[in-house]
PDB file of C-alpha atoms in Angstrom:
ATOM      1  CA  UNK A   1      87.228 120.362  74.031  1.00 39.00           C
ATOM      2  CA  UNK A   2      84.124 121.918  74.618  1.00 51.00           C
ATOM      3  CA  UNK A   3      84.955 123.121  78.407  1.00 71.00           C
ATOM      4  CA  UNK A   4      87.374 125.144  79.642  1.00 91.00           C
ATOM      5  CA  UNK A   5      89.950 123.944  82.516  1.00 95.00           C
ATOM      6  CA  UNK A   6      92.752 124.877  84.492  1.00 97.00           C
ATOM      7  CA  UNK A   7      95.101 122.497  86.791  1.00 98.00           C
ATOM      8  CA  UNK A   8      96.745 123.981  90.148  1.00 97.00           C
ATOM      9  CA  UNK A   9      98.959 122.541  92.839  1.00 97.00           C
ATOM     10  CA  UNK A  10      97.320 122.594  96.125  1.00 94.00           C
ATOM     11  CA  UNK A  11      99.586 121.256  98.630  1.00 87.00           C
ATOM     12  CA  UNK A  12     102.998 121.466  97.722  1.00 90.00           C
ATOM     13  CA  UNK A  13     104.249 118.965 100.842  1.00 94.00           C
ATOM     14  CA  UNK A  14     103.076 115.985  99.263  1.00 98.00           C
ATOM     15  CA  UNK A  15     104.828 115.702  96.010  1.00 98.00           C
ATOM     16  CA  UNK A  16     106.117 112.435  94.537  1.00 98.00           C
ATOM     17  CA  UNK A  17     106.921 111.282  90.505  1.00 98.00           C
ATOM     18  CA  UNK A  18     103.718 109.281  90.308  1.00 98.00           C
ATOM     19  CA  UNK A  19     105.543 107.119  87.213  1.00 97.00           C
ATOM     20  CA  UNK A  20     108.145 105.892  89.471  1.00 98.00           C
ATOM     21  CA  UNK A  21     105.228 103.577  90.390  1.00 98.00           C
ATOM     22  CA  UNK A  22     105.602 100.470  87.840  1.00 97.00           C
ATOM     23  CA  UNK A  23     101.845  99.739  88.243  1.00 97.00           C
ATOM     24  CA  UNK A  24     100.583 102.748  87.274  1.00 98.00           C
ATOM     25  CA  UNK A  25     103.058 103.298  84.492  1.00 97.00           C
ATOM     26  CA  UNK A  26     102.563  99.902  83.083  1.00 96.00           C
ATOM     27  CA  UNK A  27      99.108 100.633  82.890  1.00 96.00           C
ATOM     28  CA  UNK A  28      99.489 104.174  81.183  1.00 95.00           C
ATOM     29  CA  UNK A  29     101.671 103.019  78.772  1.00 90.00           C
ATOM     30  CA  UNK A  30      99.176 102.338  76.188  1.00 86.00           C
ATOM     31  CA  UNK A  31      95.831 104.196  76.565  1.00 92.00           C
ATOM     32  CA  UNK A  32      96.634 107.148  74.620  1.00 94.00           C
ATOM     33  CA  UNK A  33      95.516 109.755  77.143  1.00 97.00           C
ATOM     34  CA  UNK A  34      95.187 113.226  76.268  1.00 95.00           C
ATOM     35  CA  UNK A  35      98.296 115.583  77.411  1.00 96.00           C
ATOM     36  CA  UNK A  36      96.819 117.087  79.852  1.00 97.00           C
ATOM     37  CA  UNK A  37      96.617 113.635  81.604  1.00 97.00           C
ATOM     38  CA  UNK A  38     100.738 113.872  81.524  1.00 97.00           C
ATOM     39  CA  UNK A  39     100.573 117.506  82.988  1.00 98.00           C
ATOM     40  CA  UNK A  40      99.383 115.962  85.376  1.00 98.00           C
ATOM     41  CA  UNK A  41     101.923 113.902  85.911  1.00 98.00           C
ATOM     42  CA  UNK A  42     104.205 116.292  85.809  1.00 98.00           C
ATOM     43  CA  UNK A  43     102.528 118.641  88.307  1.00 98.00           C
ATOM     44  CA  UNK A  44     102.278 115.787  91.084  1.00 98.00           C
ATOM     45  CA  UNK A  45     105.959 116.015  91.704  1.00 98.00           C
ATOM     46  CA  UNK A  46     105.238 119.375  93.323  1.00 97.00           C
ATOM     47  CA  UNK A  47     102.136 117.786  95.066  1.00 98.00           C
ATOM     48  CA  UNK A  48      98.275 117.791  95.045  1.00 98.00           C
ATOM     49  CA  UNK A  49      97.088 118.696  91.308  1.00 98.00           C
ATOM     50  CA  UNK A  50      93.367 119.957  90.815  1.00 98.00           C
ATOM     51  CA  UNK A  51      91.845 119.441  87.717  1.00 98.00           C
ATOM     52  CA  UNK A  52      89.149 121.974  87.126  1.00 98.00           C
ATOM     53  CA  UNK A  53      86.272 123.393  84.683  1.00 97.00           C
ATOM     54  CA  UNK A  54      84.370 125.917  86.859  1.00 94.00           C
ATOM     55  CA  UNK A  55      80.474 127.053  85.527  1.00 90.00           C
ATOM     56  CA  UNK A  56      77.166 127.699  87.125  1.00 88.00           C
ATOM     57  CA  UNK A  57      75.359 125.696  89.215  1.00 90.00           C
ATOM     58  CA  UNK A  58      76.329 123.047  91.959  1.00 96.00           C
ATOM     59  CA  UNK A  59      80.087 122.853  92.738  1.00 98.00           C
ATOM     60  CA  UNK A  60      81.338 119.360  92.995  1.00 98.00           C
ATOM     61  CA  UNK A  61      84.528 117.587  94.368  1.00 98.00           C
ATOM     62  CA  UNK A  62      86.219 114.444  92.873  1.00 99.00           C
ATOM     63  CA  UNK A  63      89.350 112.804  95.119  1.00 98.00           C
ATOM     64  CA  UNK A  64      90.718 110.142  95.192  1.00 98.00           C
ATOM     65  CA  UNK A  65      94.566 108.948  96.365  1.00 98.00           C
ATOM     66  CA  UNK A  66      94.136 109.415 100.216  1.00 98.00           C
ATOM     67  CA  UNK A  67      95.537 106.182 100.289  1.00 98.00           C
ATOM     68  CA  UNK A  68      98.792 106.073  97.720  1.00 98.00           C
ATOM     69  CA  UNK A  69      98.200 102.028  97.094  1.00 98.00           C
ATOM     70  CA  UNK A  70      93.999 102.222  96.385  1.00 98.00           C
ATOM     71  CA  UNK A  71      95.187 102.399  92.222  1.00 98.00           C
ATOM     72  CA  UNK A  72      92.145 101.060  90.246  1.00 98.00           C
ATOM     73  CA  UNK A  73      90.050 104.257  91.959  1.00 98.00           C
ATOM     74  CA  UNK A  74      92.988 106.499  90.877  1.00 98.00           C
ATOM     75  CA  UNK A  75      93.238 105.311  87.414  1.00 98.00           C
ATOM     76  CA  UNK A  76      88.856 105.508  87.496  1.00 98.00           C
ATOM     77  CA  UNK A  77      89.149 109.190  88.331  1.00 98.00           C
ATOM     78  CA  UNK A  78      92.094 109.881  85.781  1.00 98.00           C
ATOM     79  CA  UNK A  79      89.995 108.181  83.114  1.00 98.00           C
ATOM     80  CA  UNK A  80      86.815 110.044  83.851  1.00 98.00           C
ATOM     81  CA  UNK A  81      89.100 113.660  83.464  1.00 98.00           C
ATOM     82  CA  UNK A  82      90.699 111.992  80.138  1.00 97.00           C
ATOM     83  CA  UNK A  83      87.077 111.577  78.761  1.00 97.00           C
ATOM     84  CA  UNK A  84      85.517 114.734  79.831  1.00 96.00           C
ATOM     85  CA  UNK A  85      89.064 116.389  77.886  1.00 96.00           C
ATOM     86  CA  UNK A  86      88.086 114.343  75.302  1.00 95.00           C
ATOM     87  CA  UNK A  87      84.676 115.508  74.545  1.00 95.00           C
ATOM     88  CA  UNK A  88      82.887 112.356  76.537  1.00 96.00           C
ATOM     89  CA  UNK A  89      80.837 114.624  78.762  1.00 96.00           C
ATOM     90  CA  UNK A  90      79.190 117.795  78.683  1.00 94.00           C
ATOM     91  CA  UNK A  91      79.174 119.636  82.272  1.00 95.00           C
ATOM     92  CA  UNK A  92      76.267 121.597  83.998  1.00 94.00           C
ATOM     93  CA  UNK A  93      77.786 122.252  87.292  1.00 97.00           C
ATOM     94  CA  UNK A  94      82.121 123.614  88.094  1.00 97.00           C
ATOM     95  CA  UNK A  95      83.672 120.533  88.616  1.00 98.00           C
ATOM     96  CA  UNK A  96      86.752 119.905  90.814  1.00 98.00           C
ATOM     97  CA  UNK A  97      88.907 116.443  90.519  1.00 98.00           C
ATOM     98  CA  UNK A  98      91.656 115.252  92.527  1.00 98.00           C
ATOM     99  CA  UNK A  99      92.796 112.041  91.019  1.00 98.00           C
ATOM    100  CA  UNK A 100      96.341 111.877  93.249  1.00 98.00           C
ATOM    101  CA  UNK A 101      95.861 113.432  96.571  1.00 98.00           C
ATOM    102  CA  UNK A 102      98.908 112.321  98.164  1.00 98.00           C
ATOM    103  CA  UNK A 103     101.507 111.785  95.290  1.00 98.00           C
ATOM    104  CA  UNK A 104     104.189 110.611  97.671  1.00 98.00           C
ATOM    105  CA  UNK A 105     102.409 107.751  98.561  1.00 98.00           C
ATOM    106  CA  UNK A 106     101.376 106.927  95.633  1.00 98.00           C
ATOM    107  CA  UNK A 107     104.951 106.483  94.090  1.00 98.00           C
ATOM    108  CA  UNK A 108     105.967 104.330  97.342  1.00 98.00           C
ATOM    109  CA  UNK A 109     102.757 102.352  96.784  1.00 98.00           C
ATOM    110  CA  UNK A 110     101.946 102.822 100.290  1.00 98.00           C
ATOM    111  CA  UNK A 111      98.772 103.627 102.379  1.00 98.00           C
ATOM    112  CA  UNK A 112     100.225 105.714 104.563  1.00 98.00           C
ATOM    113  CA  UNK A 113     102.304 109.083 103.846  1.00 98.00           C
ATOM    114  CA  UNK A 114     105.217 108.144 105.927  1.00 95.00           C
ATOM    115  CA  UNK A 115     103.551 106.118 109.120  1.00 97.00           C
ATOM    116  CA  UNK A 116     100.096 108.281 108.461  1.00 98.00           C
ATOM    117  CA  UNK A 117      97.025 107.284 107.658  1.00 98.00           C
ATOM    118  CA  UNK A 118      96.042 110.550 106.516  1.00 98.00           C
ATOM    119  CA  UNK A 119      91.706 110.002 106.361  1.00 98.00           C
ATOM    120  CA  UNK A 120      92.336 109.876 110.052  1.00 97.00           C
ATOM    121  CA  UNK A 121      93.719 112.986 110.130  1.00 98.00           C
ATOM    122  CA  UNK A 122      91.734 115.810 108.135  1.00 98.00           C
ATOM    123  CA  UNK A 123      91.033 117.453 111.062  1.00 97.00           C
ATOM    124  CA  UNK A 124      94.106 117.997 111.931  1.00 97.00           C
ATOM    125  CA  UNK A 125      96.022 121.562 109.909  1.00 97.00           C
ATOM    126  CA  UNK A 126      98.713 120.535 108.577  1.00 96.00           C
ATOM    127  CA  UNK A 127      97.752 117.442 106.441  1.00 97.00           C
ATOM    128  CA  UNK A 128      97.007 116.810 102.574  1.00 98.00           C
ATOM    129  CA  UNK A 129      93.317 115.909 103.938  1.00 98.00           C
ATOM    130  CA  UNK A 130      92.642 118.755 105.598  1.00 97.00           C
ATOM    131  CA  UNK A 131      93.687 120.807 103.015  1.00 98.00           C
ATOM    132  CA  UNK A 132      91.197 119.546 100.364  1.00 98.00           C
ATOM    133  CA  UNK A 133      88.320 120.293 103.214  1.00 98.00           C
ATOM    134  CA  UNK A 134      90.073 123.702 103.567  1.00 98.00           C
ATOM    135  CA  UNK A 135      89.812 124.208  99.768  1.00 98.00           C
ATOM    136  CA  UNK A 136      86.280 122.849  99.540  1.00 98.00           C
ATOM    137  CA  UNK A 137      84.853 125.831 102.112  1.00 98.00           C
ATOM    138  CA  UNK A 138      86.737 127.762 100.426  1.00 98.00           C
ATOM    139  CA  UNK A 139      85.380 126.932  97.485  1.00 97.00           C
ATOM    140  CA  UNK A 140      81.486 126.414  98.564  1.00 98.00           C
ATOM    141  CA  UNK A 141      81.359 122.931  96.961  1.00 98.00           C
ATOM    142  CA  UNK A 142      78.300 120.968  97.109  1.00 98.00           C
ATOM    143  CA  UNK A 143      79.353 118.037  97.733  1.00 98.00           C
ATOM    144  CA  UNK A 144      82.429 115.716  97.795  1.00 98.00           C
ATOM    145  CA  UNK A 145      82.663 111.941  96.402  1.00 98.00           C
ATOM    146  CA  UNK A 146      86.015 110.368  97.735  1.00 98.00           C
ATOM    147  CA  UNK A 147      86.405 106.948  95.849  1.00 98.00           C
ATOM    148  CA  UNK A 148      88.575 104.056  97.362  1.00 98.00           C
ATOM    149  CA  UNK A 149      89.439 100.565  97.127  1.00 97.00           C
ATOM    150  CA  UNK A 150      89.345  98.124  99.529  1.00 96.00           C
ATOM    151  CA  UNK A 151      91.314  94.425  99.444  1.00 94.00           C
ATOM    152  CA  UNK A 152      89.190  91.660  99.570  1.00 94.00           C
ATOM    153  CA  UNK A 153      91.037  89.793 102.340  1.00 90.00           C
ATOM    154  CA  UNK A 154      89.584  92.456 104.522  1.00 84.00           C
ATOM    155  CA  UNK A 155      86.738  91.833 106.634  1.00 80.00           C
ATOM    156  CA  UNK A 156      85.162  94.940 105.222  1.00 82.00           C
ATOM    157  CA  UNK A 157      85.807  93.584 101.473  1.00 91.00           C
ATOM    158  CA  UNK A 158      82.555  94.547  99.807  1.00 95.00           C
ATOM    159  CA  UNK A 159      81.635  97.116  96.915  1.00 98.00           C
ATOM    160  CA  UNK A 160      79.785 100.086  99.375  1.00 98.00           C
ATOM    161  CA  UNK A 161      79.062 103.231  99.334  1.00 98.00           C
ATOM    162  CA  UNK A 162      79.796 105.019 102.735  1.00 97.00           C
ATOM    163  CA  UNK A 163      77.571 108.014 104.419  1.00 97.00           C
ATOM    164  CA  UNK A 164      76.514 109.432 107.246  1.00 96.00           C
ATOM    165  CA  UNK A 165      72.410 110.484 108.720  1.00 96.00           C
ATOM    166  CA  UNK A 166      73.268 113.655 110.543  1.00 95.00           C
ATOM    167  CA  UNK A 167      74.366 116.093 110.266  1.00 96.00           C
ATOM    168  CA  UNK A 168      73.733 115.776 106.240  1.00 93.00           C
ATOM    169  CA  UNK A 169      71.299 113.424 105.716  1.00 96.00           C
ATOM    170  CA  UNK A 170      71.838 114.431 102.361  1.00 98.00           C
ATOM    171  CA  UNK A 171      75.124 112.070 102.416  1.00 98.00           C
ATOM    172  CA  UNK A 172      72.434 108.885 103.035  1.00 98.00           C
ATOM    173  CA  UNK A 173      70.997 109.955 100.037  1.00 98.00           C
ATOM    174  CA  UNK A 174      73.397 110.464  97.462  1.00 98.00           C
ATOM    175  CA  UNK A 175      74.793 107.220  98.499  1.00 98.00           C
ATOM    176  CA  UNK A 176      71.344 105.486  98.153  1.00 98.00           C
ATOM    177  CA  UNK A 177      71.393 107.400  94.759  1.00 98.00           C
ATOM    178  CA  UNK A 178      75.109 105.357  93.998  1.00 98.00           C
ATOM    179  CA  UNK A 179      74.363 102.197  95.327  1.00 98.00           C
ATOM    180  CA  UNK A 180      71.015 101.715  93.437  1.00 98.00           C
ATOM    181  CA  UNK A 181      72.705 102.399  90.259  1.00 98.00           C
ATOM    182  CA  UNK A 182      75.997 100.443  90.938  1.00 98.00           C
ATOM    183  CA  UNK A 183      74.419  97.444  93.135  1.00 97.00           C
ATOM    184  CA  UNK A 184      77.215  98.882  95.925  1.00 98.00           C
ATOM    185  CA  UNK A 185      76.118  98.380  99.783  1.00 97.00           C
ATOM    186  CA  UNK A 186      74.622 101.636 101.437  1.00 97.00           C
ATOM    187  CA  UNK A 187      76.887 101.693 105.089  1.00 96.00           C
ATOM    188  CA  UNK A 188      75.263 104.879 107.142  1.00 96.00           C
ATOM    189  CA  UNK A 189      76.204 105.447 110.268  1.00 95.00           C
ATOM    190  CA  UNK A 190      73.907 107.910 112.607  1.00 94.00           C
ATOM    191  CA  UNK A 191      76.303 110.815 113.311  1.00 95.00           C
ATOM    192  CA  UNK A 192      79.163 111.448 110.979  1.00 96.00           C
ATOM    193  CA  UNK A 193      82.457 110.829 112.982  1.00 91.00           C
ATOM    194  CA  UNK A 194      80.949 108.540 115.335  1.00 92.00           C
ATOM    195  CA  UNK A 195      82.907 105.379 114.586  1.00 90.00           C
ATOM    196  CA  UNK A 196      85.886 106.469 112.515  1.00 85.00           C
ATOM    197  CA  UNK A 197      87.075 110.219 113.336  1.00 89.00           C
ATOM    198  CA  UNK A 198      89.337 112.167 110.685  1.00 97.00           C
ATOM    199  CA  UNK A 199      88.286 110.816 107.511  1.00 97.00           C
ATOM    200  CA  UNK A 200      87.502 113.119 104.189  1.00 98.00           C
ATOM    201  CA  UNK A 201      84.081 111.942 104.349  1.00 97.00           C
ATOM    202  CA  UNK A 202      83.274 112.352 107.898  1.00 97.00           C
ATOM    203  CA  UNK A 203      84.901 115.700 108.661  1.00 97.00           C
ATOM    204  CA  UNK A 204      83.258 116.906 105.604  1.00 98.00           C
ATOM    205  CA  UNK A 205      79.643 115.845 106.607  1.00 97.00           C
ATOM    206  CA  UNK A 206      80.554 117.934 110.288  1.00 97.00           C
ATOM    207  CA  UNK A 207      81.530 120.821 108.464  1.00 97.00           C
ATOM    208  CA  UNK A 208      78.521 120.899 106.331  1.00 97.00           C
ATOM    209  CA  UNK A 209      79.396 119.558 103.101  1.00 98.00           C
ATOM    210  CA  UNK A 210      77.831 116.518 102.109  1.00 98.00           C
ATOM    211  CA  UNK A 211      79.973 113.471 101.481  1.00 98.00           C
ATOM    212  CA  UNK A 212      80.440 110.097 100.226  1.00 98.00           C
ATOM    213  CA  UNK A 213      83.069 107.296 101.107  1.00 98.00           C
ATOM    214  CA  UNK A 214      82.603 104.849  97.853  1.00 98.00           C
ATOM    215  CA  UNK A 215      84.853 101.664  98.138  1.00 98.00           C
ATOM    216  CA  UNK A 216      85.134  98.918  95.533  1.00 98.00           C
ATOM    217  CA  UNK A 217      87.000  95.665  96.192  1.00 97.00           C
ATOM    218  CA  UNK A 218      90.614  95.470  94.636  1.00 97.00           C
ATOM    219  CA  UNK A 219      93.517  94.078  95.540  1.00 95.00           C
ATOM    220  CA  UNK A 220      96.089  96.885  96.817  1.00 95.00           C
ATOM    221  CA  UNK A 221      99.071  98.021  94.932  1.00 97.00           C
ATOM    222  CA  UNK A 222      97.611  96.402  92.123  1.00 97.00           C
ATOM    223  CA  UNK A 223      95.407  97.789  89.134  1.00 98.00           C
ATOM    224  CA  UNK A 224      92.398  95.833  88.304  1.00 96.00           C
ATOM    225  CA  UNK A 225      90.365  96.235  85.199  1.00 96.00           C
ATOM    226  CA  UNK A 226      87.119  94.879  86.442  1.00 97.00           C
ATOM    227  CA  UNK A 227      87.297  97.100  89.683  1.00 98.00           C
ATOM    228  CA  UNK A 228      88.735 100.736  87.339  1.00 98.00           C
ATOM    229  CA  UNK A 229      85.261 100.352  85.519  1.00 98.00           C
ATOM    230  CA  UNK A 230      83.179  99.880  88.433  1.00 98.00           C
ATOM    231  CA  UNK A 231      84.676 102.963  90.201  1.00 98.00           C
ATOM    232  CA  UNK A 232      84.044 104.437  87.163  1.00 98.00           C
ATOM    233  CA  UNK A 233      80.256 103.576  87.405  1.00 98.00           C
ATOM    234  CA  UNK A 234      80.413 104.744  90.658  1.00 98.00           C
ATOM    235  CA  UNK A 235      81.935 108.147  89.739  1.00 99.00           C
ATOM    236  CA  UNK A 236      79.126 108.450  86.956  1.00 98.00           C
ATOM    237  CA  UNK A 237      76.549 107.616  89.412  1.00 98.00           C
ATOM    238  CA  UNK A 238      78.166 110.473  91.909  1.00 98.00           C
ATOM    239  CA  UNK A 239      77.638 113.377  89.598  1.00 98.00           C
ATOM    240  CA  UNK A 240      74.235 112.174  87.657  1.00 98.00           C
ATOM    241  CA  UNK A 241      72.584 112.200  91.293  1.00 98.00           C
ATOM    242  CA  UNK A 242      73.407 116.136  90.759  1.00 98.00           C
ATOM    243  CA  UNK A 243      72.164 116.070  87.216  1.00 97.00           C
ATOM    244  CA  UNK A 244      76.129 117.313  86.299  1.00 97.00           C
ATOM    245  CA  UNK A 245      76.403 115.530  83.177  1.00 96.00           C
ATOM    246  CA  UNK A 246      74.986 115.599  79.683  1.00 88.00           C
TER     247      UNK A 246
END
């Protein structure tokens, strides 16, 4: 390993045994990951893990999980920390990743953390997704990428790349940046908040940090192969905007 890394537990309310989820552990069972991937794990039953490598430069965040049944982006984002443990990557810039936000969810294979849908609610105190904001400030990151999936029987069912004009307009362009390299739909709206309120992505843009909504389509509660890689690409595409990888 040629970085060095620490995990911590950031909100210990939303803790859940991520392999009680049959998907996920099906799909585990044979990639080999390093065993930091299973601290992991192991750390989600207490709730939110972080995973990161902190040096100069820009300071990024990585989440995904905000909805506990969107599991190709999870398993994207686990992937991406099991190559950069694995010597994949070199980083310029500290680095924070969030591959299981809500961990509860996730092992009920649910959107919602109990009848929530919690990127309606990070600005409200209280809530996993206004935690990770809390921790961002407090953390001066750059920027945040929050990586979804969405099913393709919805009428939004297209591989996009979600931003907002003001107050960052520098949200527009990282998701330009994303969509050019991953052929993923640019969706700005004019004023972040303006048609969705609550969401990582929006209530980050307000606050001042610029952020990025990147969807895929994938059938929920399922894990797709096609649909992990393109998160993936779209991940890759997130962080070479900022020049954070070498």
């Amino acid at each position: 390993m040629s970085f060095s890394y620490k995990l911590t537990c950031l909100d210990t309310g939303v803790g859940g045994n991520i392999l009680d989820n049959f998907e996920i552990k099906d799909y585990i069972l044979d990639k080999g990951y390093n065993n930091v991937i299973w601290d992991i794990f192991d750390m989600s039953t207490e709730g939110s893990v972080v995973f990161s490598s902190e040096n100069d430069g820009k300071r990024l965040l990585l989440l995904s999980g905000v909805h506990g049944n969107e599991l190709s982006s999870q398993m994207a984002l686990l992937n991406f920390i099991d190559d950069l443990l694995n010597g994949v990557y070199d980083l310029s810039v500290s680095l924070y990743v969030v591959p299981f936000l809500v961990p509860y969810s996730i092992m009920m294979n649910s959107r919602y953390f109990g009848s929530l849908d919690l990127n309606r609610l990070a600005d409200t105190v209280g809530f996993a997704t206004n935690t990770i904001l809390d921790f961002s400030l407090e953390k001066n990151i750059s920027a945040i990428g929050d990586f979804h999936t969405t099913d393709p029987v919805s009428f939004l069912a297209k591989n996009s790349v979600y931003c907002s004009v003001t107050p960052s307009i520098e949200s527009c362009r990282i998701a330009e940046y994303i969509g050019n390299c991953t052929d993923s739909d640019i969706l700005p709206v004019h004023k972040a908040g303006s048609v969705i309120g609550g969401s990582v992505e929006d209530v980050a843009n307000l606050k001042g940090i610029p952020a990025v909504t990147c969807e895929v389509v994938s059938p929920i509660e399922i894990i797709q192969k096609k649909s992990v890689d393109l998160v993936y690409e779209q991940i890759i595409s997130f962080l070479k905007y900022f020049n954070a990888l070498s």
